[in-house]
Coordinates of N, CA, C and O in Angstrom, one line a residue:
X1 N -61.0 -48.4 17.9 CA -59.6 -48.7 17.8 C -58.8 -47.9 18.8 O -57.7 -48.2 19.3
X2 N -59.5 -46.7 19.0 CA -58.4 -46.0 19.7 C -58.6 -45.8 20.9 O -57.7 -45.2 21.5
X3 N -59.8 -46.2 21.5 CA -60.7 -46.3 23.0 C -59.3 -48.1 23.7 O -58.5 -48.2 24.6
X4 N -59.8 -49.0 22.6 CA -58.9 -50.1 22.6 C -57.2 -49.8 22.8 O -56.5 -50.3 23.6
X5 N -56.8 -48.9 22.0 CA -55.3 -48.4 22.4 C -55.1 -47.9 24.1 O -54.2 -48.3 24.8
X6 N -56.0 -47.1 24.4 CA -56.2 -46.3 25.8 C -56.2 -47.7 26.5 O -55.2 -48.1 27.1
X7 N -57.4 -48.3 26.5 CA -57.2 -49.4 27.6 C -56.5 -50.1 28.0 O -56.3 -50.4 29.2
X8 N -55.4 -50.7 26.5 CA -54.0 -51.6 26.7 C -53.0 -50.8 27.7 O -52.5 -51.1 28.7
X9 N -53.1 -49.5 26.8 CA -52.1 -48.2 27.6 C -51.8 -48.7 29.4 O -50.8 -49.0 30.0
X10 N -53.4 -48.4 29.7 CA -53.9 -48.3 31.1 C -53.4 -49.3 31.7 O -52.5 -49.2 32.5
X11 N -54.0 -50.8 31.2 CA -53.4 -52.0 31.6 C -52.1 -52.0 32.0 O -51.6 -52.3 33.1
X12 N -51.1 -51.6 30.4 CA -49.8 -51.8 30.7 C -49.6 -50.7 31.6 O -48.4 -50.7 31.4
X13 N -49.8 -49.9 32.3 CA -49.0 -49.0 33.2 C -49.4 -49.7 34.4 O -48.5 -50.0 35.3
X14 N -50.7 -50.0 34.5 CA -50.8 -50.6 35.9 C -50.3 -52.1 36.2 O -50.4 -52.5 37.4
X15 N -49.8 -52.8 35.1 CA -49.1 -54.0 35.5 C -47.6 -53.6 35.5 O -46.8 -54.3 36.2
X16 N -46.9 -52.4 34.8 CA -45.5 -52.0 35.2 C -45.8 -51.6 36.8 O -45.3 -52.3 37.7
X17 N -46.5 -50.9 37.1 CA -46.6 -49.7 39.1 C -46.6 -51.3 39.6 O -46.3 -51.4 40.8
X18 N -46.8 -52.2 39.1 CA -47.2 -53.5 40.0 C -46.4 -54.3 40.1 O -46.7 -55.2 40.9
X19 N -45.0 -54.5 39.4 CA -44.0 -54.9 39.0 C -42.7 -54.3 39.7 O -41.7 -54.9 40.1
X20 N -43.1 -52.8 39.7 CA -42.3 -51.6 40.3 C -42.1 -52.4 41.9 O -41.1 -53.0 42.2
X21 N -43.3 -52.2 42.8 CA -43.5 -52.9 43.9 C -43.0 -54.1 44.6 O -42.9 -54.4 45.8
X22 N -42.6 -54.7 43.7 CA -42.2 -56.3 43.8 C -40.9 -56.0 44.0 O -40.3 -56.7 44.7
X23 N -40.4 -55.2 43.4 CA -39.1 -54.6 42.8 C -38.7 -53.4 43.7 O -37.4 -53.3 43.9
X24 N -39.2 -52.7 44.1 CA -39.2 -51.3 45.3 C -38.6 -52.3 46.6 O -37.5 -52.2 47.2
X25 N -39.8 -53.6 46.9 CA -39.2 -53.8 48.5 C -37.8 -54.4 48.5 O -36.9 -54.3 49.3
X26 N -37.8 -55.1 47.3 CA -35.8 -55.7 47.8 C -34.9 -54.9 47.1 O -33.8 -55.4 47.1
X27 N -35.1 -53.8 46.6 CA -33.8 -52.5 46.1 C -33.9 -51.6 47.4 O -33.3 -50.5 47.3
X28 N -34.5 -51.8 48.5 CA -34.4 -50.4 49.1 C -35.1 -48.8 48.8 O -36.1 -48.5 48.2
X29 N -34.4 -48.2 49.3 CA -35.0 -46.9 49.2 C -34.7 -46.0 47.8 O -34.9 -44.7 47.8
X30 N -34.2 -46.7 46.6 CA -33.8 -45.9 45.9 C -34.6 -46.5 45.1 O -34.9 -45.9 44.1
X31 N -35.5 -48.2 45.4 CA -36.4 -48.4 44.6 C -37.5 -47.9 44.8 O -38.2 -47.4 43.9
X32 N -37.7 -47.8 46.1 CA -38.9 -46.7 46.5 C -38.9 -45.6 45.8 O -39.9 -45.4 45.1
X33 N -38.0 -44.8 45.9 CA -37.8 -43.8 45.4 C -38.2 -43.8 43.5 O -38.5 -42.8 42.9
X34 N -38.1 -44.8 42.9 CA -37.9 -45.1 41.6 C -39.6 -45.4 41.1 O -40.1 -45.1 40.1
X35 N -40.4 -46.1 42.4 CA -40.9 -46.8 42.4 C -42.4 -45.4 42.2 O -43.3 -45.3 41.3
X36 N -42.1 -44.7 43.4 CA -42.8 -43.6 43.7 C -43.0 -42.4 42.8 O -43.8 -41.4 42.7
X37 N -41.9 -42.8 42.3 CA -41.9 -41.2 40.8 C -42.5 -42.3 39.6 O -43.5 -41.7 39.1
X38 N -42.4 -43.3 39.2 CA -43.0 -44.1 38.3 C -44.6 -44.2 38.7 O -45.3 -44.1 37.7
X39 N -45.2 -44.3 40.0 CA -46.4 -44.3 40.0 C -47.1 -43.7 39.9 O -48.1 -44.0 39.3
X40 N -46.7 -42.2 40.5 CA -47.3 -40.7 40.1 C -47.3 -40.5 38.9 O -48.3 -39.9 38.5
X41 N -46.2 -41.0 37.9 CA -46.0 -40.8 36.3 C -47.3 -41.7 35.6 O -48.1 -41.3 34.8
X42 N -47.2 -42.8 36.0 CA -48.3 -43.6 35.6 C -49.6 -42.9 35.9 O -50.2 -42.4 34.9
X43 N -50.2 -42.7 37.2 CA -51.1 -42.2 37.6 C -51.8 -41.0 36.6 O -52.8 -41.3 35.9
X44 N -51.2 -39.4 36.6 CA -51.2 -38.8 35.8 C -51.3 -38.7 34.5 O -51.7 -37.7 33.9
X45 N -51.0 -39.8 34.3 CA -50.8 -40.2 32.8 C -52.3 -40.7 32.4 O -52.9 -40.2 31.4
X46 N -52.9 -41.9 33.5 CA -53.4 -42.4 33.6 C -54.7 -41.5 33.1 O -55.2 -41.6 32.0
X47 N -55.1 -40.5 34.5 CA -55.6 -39.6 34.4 C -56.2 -38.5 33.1 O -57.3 -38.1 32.9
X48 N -54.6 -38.1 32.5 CA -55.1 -37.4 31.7 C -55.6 -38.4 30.6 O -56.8 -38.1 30.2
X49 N -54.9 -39.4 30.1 CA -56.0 -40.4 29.2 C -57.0 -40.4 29.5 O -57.7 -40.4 28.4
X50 N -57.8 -40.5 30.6 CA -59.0 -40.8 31.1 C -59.9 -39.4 30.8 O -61.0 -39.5 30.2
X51 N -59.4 -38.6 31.0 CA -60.0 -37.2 30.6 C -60.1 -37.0 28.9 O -61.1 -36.4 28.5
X52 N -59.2 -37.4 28.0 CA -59.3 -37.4 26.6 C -60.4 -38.3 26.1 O -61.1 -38.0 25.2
X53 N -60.5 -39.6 26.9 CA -60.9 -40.7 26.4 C -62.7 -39.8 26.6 O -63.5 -39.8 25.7
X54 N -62.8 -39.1 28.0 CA -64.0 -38.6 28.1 C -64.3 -37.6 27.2 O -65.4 -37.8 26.6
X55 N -63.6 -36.6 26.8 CA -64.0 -35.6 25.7 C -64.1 -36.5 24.6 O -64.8 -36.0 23.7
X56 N -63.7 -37.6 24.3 CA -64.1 -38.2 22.6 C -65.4 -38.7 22.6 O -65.8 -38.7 21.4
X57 N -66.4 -39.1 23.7 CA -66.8 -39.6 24.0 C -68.6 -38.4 23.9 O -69.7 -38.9 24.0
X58 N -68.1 -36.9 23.7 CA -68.8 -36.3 23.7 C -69.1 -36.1 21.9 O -68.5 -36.2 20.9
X59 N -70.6 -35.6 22.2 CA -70.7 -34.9 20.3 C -70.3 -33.6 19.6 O -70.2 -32.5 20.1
X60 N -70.1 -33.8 18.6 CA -69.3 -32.7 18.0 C -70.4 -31.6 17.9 O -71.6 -32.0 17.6
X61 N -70.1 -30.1 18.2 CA -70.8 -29.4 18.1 C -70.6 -28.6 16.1 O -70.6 -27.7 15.4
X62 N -70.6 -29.5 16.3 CA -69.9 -28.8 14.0 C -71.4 -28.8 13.3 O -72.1 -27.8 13.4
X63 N -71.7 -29.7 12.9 CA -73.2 -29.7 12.8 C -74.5 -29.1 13.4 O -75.6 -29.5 13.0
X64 N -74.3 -27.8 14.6 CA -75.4 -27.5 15.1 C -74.7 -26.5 14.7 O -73.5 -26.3 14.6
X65 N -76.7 -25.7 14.5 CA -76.8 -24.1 13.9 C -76.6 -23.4 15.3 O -76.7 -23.7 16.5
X66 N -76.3 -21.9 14.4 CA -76.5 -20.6 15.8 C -77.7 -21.1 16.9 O -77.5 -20.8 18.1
X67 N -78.6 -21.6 16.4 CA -80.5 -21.5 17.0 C -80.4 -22.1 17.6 O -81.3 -22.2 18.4
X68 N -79.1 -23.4 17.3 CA -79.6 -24.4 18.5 C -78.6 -24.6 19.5 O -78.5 -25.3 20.5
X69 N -77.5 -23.5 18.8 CA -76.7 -23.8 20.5 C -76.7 -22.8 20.9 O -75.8 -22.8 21.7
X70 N -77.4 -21.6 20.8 CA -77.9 -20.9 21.5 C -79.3 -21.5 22.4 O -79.5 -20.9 23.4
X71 N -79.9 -22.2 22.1 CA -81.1 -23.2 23.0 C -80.1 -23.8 23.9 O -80.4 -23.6 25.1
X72 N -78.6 -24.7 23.6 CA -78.4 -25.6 24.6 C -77.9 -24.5 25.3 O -77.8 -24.9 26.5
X73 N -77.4 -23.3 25.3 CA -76.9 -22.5 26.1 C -77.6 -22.1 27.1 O -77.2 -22.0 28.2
X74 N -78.9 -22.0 26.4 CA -80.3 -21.5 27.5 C -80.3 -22.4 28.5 O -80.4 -21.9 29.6
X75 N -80.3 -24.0 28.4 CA -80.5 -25.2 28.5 C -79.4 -25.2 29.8 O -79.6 -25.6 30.9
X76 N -78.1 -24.6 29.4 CA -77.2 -25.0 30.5 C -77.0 -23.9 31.3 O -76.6 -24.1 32.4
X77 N -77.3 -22.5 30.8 CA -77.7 -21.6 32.1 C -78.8 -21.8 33.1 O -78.6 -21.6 34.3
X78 N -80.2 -22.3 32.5 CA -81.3 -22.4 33.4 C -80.7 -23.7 34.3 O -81.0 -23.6 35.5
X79 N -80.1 -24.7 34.1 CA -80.0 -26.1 35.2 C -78.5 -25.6 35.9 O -78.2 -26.3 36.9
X80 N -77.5 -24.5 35.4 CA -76.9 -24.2 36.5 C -75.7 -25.1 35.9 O -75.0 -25.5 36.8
X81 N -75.3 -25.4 34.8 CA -74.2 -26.4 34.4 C -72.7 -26.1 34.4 O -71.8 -26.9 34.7
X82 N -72.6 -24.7 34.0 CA -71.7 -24.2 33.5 C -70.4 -23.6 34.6 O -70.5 -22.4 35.0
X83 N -69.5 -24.3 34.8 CA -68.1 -23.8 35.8 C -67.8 -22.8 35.4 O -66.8 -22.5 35.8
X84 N -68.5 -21.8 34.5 CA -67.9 -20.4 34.7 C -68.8 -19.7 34.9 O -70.0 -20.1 35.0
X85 N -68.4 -18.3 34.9 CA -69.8 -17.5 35.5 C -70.9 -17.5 34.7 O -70.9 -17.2 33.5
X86 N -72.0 -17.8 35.3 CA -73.3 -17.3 35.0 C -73.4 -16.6 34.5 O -74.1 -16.8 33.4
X87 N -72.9 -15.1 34.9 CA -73.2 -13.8 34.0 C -72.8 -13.4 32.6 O -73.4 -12.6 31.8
X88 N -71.2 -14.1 32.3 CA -70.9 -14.2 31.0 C -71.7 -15.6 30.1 O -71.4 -15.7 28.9
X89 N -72.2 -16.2 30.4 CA -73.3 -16.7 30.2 C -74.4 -16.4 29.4 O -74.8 -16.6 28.3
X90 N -74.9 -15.8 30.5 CA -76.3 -15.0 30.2 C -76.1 -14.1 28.7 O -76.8 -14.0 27.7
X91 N -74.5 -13.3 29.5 CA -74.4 -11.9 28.1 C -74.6 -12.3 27.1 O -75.5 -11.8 26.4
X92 N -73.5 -13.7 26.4 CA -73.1 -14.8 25.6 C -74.7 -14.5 25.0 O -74.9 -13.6 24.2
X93 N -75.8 -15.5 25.6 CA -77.0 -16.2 25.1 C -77.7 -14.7 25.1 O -78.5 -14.7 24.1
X94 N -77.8 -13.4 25.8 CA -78.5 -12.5 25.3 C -78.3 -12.3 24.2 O -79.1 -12.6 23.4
X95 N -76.7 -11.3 23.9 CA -76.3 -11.3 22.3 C -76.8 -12.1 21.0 O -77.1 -11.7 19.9
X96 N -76.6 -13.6 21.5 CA -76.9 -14.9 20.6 C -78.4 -15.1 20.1 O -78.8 -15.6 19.1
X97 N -79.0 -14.6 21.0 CA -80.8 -14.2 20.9 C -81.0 -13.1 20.1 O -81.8 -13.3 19.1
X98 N -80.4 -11.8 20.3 CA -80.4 -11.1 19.5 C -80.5 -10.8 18.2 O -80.9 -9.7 17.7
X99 N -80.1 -11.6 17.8 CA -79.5 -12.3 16.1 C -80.7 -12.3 15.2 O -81.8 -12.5 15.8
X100 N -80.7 -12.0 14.3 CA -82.4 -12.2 13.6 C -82.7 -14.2 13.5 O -81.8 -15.1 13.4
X101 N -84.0 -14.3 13.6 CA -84.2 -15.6 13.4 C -83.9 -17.1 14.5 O -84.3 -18.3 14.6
X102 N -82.7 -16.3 15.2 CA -82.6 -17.6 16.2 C -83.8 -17.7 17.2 O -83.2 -18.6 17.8
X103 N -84.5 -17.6 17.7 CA -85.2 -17.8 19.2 C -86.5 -18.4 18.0 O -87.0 -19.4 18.3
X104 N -86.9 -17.6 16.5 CA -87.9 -18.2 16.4 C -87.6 -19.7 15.1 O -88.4 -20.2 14.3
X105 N -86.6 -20.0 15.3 CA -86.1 -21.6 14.7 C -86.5 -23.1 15.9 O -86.5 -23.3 17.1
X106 N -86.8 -23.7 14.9 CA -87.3 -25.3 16.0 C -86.2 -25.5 16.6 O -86.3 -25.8 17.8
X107 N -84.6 -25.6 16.0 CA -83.8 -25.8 16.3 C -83.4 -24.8 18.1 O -82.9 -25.5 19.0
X108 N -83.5 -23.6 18.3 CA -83.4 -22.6 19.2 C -84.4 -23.8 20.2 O -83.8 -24.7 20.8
X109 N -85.6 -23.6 20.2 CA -86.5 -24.7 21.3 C -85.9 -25.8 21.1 O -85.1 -25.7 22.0
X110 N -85.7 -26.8 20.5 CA -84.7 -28.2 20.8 C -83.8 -28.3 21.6 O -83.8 -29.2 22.4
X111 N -82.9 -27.4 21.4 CA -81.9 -26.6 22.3 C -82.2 -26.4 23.4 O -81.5 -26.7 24.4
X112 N -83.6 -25.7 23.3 CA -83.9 -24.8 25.5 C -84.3 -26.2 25.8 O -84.9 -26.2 26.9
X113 N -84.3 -27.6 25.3 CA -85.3 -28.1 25.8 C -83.6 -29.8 26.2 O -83.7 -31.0 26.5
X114 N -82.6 -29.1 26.0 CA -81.3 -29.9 26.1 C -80.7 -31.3 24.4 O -79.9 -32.2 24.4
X115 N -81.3 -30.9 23.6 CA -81.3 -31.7 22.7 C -80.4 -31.0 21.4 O -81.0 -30.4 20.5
X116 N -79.2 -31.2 21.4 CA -78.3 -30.9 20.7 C -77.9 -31.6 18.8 O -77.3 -32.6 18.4
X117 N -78.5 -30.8 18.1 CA -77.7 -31.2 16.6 C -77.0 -31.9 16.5 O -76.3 -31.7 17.5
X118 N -76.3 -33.2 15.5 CA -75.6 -33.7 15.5 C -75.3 -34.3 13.9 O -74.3 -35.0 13.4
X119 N -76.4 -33.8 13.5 CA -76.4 -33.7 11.6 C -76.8 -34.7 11.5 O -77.0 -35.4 12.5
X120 N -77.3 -35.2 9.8 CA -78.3 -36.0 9.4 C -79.6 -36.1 10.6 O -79.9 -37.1 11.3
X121 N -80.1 -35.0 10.6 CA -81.4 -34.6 11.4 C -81.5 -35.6 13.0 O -82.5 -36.0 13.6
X122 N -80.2 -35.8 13.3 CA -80.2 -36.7 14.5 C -80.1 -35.3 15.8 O -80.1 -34.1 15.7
X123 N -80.2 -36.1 16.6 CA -80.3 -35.3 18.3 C -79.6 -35.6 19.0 O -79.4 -36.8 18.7
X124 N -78.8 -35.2 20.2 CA -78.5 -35.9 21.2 C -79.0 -34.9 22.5 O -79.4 -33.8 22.5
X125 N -78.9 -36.0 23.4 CA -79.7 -35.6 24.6 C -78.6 -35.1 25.5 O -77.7 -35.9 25.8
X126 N -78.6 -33.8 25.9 CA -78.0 -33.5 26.9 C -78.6 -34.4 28.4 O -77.8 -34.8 29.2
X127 N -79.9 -34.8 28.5 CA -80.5 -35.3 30.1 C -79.2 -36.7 30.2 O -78.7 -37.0 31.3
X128 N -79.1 -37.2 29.1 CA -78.3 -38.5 29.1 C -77.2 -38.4 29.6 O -77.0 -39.4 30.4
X129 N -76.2 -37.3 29.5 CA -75.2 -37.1 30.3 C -75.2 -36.5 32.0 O -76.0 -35.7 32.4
X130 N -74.2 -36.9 32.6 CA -74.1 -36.3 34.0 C -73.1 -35.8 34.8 O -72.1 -36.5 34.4
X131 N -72.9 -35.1 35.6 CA -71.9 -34.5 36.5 C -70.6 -33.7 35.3 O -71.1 -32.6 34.9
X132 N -69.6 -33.9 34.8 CA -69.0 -33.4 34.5 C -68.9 -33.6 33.1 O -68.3 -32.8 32.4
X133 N -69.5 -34.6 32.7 CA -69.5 -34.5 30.9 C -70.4 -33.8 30.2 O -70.4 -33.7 29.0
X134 N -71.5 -33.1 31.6 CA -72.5 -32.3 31.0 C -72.0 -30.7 31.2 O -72.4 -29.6 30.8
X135 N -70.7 -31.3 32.0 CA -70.5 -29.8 32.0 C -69.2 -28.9 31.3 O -68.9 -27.7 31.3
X136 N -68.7 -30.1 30.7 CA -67.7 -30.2 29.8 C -68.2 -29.7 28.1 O -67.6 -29.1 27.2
X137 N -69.7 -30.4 28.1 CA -70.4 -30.2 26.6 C -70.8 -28.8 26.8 O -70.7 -28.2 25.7
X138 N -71.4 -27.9 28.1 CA -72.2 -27.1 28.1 C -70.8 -25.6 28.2 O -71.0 -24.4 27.8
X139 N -69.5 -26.1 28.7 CA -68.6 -25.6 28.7 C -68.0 -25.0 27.0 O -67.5 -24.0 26.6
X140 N -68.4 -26.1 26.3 CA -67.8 -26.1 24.9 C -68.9 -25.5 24.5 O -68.6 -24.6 23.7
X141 N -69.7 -25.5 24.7 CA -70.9 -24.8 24.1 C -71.1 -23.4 24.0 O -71.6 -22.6 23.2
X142 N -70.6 -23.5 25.4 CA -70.7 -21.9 25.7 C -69.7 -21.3 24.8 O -70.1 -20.3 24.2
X143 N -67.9 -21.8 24.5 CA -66.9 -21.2 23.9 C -67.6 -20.8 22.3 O -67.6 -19.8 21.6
X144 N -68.4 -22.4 22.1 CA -68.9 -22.2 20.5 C -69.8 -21.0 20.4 O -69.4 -20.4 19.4
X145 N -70.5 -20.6 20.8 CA -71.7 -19.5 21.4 C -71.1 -17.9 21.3 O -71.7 -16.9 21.0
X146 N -70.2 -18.2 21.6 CA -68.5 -17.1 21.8 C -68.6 -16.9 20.7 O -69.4 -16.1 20.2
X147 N -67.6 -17.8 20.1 CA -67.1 -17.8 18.7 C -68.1 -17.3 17.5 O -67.7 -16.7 16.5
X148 N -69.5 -17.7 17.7 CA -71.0 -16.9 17.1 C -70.9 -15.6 16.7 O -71.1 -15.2 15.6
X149 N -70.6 -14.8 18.1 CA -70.8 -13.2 18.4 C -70.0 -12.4 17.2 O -69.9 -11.2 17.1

């Protein structure tokens, strides 16, 4: 329902910018001007919907143990995922290793291996995602990993 709200959203802004136009060339430059701040507004707008609609889109990390997002951590340091440093990374997943029992849980290997908890004994696949929503999950992952220590 609420993927369906975003889309109407979208529609309707891009048939207002498209109405604006029709409307910009016989007002002159003050429609231009009206026309031009309404489209960036739309745009933006547009945008950040599009960015929310992507984060909903991802799995909740609520349901995975220490063991296993310390694996996807492993998982998104070794393939290089993560927009922030590496090194706080690594520290993160050393500390998180440290822990009694994580490295030797199935859940810890599921994890090195990109396969994320999701409760009722389900998985999701990190390989499934790409470019920025892998780096968006491995991003949150890393904060969750944080939040561990």
């Amino acid at each position: 329902m609420r993927m369906t709200k975003t889309v109407a959203a979208l529609v309707l802004a891009a048939g207002l910018a498209g109405t604006g136009a029709a409307q910009a060339q016989s007002w002159g430059s003050i429609g231009k001007d009206a026309l031009s701040s309404a489209t960036s507004s739309a745009t933006s707008g547009t945008k950040s919907a599009g960015m929310n609609m992507v984060g909903s889109m991802l799995p909740s990390l609520s349901s995975a143990s220490t063991s296993n997002v310390a694996g996807i951590l492993g998982y998104c340091v070794q393939n290089n995922v993560l927009q922030s440093s590496t090194s706080t990374a690594s520290s993160v997943l050393n500390n998180l290793t440290q822990k009694p029992g994580v490295t030797s849980s199935s859940a810890y290997s599921a994890g090195q291996q990109g396969l994320l908890q999701t409760g009722d004994n389900q998985m999701f696949s990190l390989a499934n995602l790409k470019g920025q929503l892998k780096t968006k999950l491995c991003n949150t992952v890393l904060s969750k990993a944080q939040s561990l220590l």
